[in-house]
Amino acid sequence: GNSVTQMEGPVTLSEEAFLTINCTYTATGYPSLFWYVQYPGEGLQLLLKATKADDKGSNKGFEATYRKETTSFHLEKGSVQVSDSAVYFCALSDHNAGNMLTFGGGTRLMVKP
Amino acid sequence: SQTIHQWPATLVQPVGSPLSLECTVEGTSNPNLYWYRQAAGRGLQLLFYSVGIGQISSEVPQNLSASRPQDRQFILSSKKLLLSDSGFYLCAWSVGDRGAETQYFGPGTRLLVL
């Protein structure tokens, strides 16, 4: 079956530091890949997505590239801000599995001023 | 534009009491609808999804049930709550191309069973 594995948190960084949150996946088909962000006390918001190999999703300074050869979709940001503190979820959607989203366990990011 | 509402925002219920959480979507027709649960400090677990009125699929057997009485209304229920039902319940909707479907989440309901 499908699965998503994320690095465990919390990840604690100073403001303006470089961020990488690793995400790898296992899928039977050709999935679309997503990063969702959950700010404290709120629901999930779509951050970015990529629908095929070598696509790069980007939004708000965050980027992730769909790497089929390494089955990865690592999230990166060059300079984090305190307002980026949140929980980040990697997910995949497999049309062979009815487009259900499979989520990773989430990674909590804490950015200190 | 599309919006999704959930209520109540927070709920404290005694063990054995009933539950009804409501989710409504505005600005779209015939969406796919989903209920997720997020236990404290953990990831998301898909509970139910629906592709149309009266069509409910359950992903995890438990004492919860879901109903879709109208196109844009999705209800999560229980006859008798358990302590383990505590968590953050998220409703989501989607439409879109197969293989690239994006889900949009509501603000969530925080449920504490005592």
XYZ file of C-alpha atoms in Angstrom:
227
model
C 0.000 0.000 0.000
C 0.857 3.674 -0.048
C 2.821 5.342 2.735
C 4.583 8.606 3.533
C 7.507 8.959 5.910
C 8.620 12.300 7.333
C 11.478 13.205 9.580
C 10.387 13.384 13.171
C 10.360 16.713 14.908
C 10.408 19.031 16.482
C 12.786 20.936 14.274
C 14.066 24.047 16.031
C 15.766 26.756 14.010
C 16.809 30.343 14.441
C 15.240 32.992 12.271
C 16.793 33.226 8.784
C 18.188 29.691 8.971
C 17.848 27.229 6.077
C 15.089 24.644 6.410
C 14.864 21.111 5.078
C 12.121 18.693 6.073
C 12.612 15.277 4.523
C 9.752 13.309 3.033
C 9.867 9.964 1.236
C 6.990 7.949 -0.101
C 5.931 4.521 -1.261
C 3.194 4.268 -3.843
C 1.880 1.595 -6.173
C 1.027 4.066 -8.924
C 2.143 7.539 -9.972
C 1.060 9.835 -7.176
C 0.687 13.553 -6.845
C 2.615 14.950 -3.881
C 1.632 17.679 -1.453
C 2.850 19.670 1.497
C 0.219 20.934 3.913
C 0.845 23.313 6.817
C -1.086 23.496 10.091
C -0.682 26.650 12.154
C -1.445 26.396 15.891
C -5.112 25.721 16.587
C -6.097 25.723 12.916
C -6.938 23.274 10.157
C -4.590 22.284 7.355
C -3.749 24.554 4.445
C -2.263 23.450 1.165
C 1.256 24.854 0.912
C 2.391 23.435 -2.424
C 2.022 20.444 -4.692
C 3.627 18.633 -7.626
C 1.809 16.292 -9.956
C 4.602 14.549 -11.879
C 8.266 13.662 -11.702
C 10.734 16.586 -11.710
C 7.952 19.113 -11.057
C 8.803 21.751 -8.483
C 6.083 23.124 -6.253
C 6.662 26.502 -4.636
C 4.783 28.941 -2.435
C 5.671 31.583 0.186
C 9.390 30.889 -0.265
C 8.968 27.139 0.261
C 9.956 24.689 -2.471
C 9.808 20.937 -3.016
C 10.836 18.883 -6.050
C 9.177 15.603 -7.005
C 12.061 13.117 -7.252
C 10.856 9.832 -8.650
C 14.291 8.192 -8.605
C 14.616 8.699 -4.854
C 10.839 8.695 -4.145
C 11.256 11.933 -2.238
C 9.584 15.332 -1.915
C 11.731 17.252 0.559
C 10.510 20.670 1.695
C 13.025 23.533 1.707
C 13.104 27.220 2.533
C 16.143 29.418 2.334
C 15.370 31.725 5.250
C 12.706 30.843 7.808
C 10.703 33.334 9.849
C 9.082 33.059 13.261
C 5.708 33.051 11.475
C 6.679 29.772 9.743
C 6.366 27.935 13.067
C 3.772 25.244 12.413
C 3.336 21.539 11.737
C 4.114 20.463 8.183
C 2.520 17.386 6.610
C 3.728 15.619 3.501
C 1.039 13.718 1.617
C 0.406 11.797 -1.568
C -2.671 11.306 -3.691
C -2.778 8.198 -5.826
C -5.451 8.045 -8.520
C -5.104 4.258 -8.452
C -6.345 4.460 -4.854
C -9.339 6.683 -5.539
C -7.434 9.917 -4.948
C -7.312 9.343 -1.217
C -4.691 11.383 0.552
C -2.084 9.461 2.531
C -0.381 11.685 5.120
C 2.941 11.498 6.835
C 3.039 11.899 10.606
C 3.817 15.622 10.475
C 6.905 17.582 11.468
C 6.697 20.397 13.977
C 8.863 23.399 13.123
C 9.727 25.957 15.767
C 11.532 29.119 14.686
C 13.110 31.263 17.381
C 13.842 34.957 16.938
C -14.988 31.433 -3.736
C -15.331 28.211 -1.819
C -15.493 28.097 1.956
C -15.853 25.283 4.441
C -17.399 25.608 7.883
C -17.233 23.340 10.881
C -18.997 23.575 14.190
C -18.720 23.583 17.018
C -15.133 24.767 17.277
C -14.628 23.149 20.662
C -16.629 20.520 22.512
C -16.275 18.836 25.904
C -18.453 15.764 26.329
C -18.769 13.037 28.979
C -18.047 9.416 28.131
C -21.164 7.679 26.834
C -22.820 10.817 25.510
C -23.816 11.269 21.851
C -21.935 13.353 19.312
C -22.854 15.360 16.255
C -20.298 17.423 14.349
C -21.337 19.321 11.266
C -19.457 20.413 8.184
C -20.800 22.485 5.321
C -19.198 23.661 2.115
C -20.161 26.738 0.121
C -19.341 27.782 -3.414
C -19.001 24.388 -5.065
C -21.268 21.577 -6.217
C -21.000 17.825 -5.730
C -17.741 17.940 -3.805
C -16.018 14.904 -2.362
C -16.159 15.231 1.422
C -13.879 13.772 4.080
C -13.679 13.423 7.866
C -10.250 13.090 9.489
C -9.180 12.738 13.105
C -5.908 14.034 14.454
C -4.972 12.672 17.867
C -2.777 14.870 20.061
C 0.719 15.181 18.577
C 0.009 12.722 15.797
C -0.813 12.637 12.105
C -4.141 12.512 10.348
C -6.347 9.473 10.147
C -9.027 9.326 7.460
C -12.324 8.256 9.022
C -14.949 8.627 6.270
C -15.308 9.977 2.787
C -18.260 10.628 0.534
C -18.507 11.116 -3.208
C -22.203 12.023 -3.206
C -25.411 12.349 -1.209
C -26.019 9.241 0.863
C -22.728 7.640 -0.225
C -20.389 7.040 2.686
C -17.210 4.965 2.813
C -15.632 4.083 6.126
C -11.900 3.705 6.404
C -11.649 2.657 10.039
C -14.161 0.522 11.976
C -15.151 2.251 15.201
C -18.087 3.688 17.094
C -18.366 6.708 14.785
C -20.658 7.111 11.789
C -21.084 9.703 9.054
C -23.983 10.916 6.977
C -24.423 13.204 3.999
C -28.036 14.377 3.952
C -27.373 17.182 1.463
C -24.843 17.764 -1.290
C -22.691 20.109 0.756
C -23.341 18.865 4.273
C -21.366 16.161 6.041
C -22.135 15.048 9.588
C -20.029 12.967 11.963
C -21.921 11.204 14.742
C -21.600 8.816 17.616
C -24.229 7.248 19.859
C -21.817 6.767 22.773
C -18.478 8.510 23.007
C -15.350 6.803 24.280
C -12.332 8.427 25.902
C -10.311 7.447 22.844
C -12.581 9.604 20.654
C -10.859 12.740 21.949
C -8.989 14.583 19.239
C -9.096 17.240 16.569
C -11.663 16.489 13.858
C -11.116 17.946 10.436
C -13.520 18.085 7.530
C -12.206 18.506 3.994
C -13.577 18.823 0.463
C -12.168 18.297 -2.981
C -12.939 18.485 -6.659
C -10.476 18.155 -9.453
C -8.657 16.025 -11.959
C -7.985 12.456 -11.058
C -4.447 12.017 -9.805
C -4.066 15.664 -8.850
C -6.930 16.150 -6.459
C -6.280 18.749 -3.780
C -8.191 18.682 -0.518
C -9.208 21.846 1.332
C -9.647 21.673 5.064
C -12.002 23.312 7.501
C -10.915 24.955 10.767
C -11.527 21.785 12.785
C -13.424 20.808 15.933
C -11.499 20.051 19.077
C -13.282 17.293 21.033
C -12.415 16.358 24.589
C -14.145 13.341 26.081
C -13.974 13.158 29.877
